[in-house]
Short mmCIF file of C-alpha atoms in Angstrom, two decimals:
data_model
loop_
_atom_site.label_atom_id
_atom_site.label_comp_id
_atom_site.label_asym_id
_atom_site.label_seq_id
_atom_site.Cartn_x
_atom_site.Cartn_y
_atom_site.Cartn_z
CA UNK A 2 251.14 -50.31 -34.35
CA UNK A 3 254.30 -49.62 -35.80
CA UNK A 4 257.57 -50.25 -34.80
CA UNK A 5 260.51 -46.99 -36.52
CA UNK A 6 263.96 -47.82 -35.48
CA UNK A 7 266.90 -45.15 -36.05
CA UNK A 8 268.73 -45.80 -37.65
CA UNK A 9 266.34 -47.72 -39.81
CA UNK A 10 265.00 -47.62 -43.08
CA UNK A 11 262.75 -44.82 -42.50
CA UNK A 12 265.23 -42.91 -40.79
CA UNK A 13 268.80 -43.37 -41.72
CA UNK A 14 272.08 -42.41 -39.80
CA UNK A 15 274.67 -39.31 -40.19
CA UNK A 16 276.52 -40.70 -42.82
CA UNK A 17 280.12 -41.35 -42.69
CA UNK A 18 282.99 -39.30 -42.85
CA UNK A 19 286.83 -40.54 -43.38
CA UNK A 20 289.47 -37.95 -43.69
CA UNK A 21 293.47 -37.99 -44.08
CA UNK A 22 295.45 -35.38 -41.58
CA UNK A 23 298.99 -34.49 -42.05
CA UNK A 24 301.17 -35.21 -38.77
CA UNK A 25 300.59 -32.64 -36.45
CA UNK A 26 297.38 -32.84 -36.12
CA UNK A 27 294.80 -34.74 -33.42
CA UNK A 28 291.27 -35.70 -32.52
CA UNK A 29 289.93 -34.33 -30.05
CA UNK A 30 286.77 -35.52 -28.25
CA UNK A 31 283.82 -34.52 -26.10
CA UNK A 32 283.71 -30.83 -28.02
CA UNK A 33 280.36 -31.23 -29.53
CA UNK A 34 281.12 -31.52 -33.63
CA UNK A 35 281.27 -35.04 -34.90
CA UNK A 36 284.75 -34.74 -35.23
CA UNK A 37 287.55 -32.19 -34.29
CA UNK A 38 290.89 -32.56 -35.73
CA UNK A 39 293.51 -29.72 -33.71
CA UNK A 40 296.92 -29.44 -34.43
CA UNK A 41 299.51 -30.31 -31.96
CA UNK A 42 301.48 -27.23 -32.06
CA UNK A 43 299.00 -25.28 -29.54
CA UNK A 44 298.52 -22.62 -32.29
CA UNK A 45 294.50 -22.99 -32.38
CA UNK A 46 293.92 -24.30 -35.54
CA UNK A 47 291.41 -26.82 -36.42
CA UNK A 48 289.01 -28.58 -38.19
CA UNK A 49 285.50 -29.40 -36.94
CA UNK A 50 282.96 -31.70 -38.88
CA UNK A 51 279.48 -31.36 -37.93
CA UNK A 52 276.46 -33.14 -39.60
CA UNK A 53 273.21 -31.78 -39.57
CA UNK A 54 269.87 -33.33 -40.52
CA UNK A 55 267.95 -30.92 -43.17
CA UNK A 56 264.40 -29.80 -43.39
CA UNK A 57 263.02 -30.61 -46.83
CA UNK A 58 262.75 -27.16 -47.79
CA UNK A 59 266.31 -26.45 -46.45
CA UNK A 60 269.05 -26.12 -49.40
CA UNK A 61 272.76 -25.62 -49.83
CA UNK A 62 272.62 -22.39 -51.02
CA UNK A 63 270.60 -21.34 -48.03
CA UNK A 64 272.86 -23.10 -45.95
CA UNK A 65 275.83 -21.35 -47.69
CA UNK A 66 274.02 -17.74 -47.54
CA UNK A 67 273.70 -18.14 -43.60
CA UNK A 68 277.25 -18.98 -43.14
CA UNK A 69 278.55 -16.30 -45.51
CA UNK A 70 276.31 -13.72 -43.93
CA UNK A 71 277.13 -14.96 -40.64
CA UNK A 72 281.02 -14.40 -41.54
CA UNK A 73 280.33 -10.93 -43.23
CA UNK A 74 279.19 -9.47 -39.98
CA UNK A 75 282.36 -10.14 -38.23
CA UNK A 76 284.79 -7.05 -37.78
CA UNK A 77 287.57 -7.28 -40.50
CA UNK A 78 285.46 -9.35 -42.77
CA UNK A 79 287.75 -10.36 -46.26
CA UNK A 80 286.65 -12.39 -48.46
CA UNK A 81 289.00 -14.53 -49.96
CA UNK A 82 287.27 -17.48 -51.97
CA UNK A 83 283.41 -18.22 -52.51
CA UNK A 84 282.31 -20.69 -55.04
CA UNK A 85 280.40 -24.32 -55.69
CA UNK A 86 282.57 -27.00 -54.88
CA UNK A 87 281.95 -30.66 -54.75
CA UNK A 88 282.68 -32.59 -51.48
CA UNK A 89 283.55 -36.57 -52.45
CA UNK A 90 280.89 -36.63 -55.37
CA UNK A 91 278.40 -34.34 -53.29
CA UNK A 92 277.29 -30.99 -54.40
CA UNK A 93 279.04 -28.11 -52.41
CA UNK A 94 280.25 -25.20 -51.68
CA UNK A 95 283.70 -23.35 -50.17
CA UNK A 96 283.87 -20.23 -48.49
CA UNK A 97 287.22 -19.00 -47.05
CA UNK A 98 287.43 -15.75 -45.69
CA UNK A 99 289.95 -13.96 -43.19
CA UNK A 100 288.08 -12.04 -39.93
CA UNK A 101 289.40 -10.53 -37.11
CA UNK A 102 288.15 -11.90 -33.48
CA UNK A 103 285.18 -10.04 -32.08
CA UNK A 104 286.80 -10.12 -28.87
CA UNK A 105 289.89 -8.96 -29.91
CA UNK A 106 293.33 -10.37 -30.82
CA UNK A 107 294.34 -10.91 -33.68
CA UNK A 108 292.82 -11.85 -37.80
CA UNK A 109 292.31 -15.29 -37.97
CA UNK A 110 291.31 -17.64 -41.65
CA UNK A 111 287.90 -19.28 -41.67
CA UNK A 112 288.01 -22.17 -44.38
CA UNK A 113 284.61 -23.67 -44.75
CA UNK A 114 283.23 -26.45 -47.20
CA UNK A 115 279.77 -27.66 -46.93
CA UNK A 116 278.41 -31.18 -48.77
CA UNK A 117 274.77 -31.91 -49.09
CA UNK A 118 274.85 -35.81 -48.83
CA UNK A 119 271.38 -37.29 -49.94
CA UNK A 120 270.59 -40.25 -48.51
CA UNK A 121 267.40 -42.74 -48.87
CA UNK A 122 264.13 -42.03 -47.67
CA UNK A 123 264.44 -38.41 -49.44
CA UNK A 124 266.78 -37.57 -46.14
CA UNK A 125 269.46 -34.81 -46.87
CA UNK A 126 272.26 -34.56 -44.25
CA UNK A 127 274.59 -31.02 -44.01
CA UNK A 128 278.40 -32.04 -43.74
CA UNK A 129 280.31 -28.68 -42.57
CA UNK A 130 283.95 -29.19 -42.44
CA UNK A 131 284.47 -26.32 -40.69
CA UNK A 132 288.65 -25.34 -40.35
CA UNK A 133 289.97 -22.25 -39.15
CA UNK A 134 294.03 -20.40 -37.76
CA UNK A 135 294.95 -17.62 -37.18
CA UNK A 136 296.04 -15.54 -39.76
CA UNK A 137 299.44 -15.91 -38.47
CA UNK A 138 299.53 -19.55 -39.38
CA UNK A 139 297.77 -19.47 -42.86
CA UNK A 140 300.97 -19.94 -44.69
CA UNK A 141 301.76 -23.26 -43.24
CA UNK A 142 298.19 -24.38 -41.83
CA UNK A 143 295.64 -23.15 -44.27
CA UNK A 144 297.24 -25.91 -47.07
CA UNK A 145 297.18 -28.54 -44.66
CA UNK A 146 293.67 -27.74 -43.51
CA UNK A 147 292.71 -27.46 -47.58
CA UNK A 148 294.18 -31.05 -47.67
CA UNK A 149 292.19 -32.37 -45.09
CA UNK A 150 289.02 -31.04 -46.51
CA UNK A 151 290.15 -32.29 -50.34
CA UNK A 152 290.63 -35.58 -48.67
CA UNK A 153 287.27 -36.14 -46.73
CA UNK A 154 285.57 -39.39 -48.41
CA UNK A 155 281.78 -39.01 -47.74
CA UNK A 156 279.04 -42.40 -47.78
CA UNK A 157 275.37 -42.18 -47.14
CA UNK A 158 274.13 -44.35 -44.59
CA UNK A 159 273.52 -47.78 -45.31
#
């Protein structure tokens, strides 16, 4: 028999994720993502991290196709930005786009960048930093929420 630990060598962790926030802006906890950053202000905008293990025949441009055609079907859909975009050294890709809520209110930004972190053992891990205000906001937020995403530092397990 043999003993597989994870993480292990076989089977290696999420990998890390550091990122710098402008004042203003919290964790918050027990939402699900890996991390959720929300700014004080009440205002509703955030950023959410969430790491996702890959299948091997899983890529980021089918990972950025789902989340672009996801977007597209939302009322108001507006492109604003779509394009490869490292993340930290990582291949990646940035889709920002303005929507307007399917259960009404108001337009709100979606700002979306997506690494593909390859670790050992031929794993591939999914980081989706994930930010989004309303439109509303965007003047003021959408920079800071940029920032945040130009400042994430990304490390494979070890």
């Amino acid at each position: 028999m043999t003993t597989y630990t994870y993480p292990g060598p076989d089977f290696p962790g999420p990998p890390s994720v550091e990122l710098t926030a402008e004042d203003g802006w919290q964790p918050r906890h027990g939402l699900g993502p890996a991390m959720t950053m929300e700014r004080s202000d009440d205002g509703g905008a955030k950023l959410e991290v969430v790491v996702t293990r890959l299948r091997d025949w899983e890529t980021l441009d089918e990972a950025a196709m789902k989340i672009a055609g996801a977007l597209e079907k939302l009322p108001g859909y507006r492109e604003l930005v779509r394009d490869a975009d490292p993340v930290s050294g990582f291949d990646g890709f940035r889709l920002e786009a303005q929507v307007r809520n399917p259960a009404g209110g108001g337009a709100f930004l979606q700002l979306i960048r997506y690494a593909l972190v390859q670790q050992r053992a031929g794993v591939r891990d999914l980081v989706q930093l994930m930010g989004s205000c309303t439109a509303a906001q965007a003047t003021l937020v959408a920079p800071e929420i940029r920032a945040m995403q130009d400042s994430v530092v990304l490390l494979a397990a070890d």
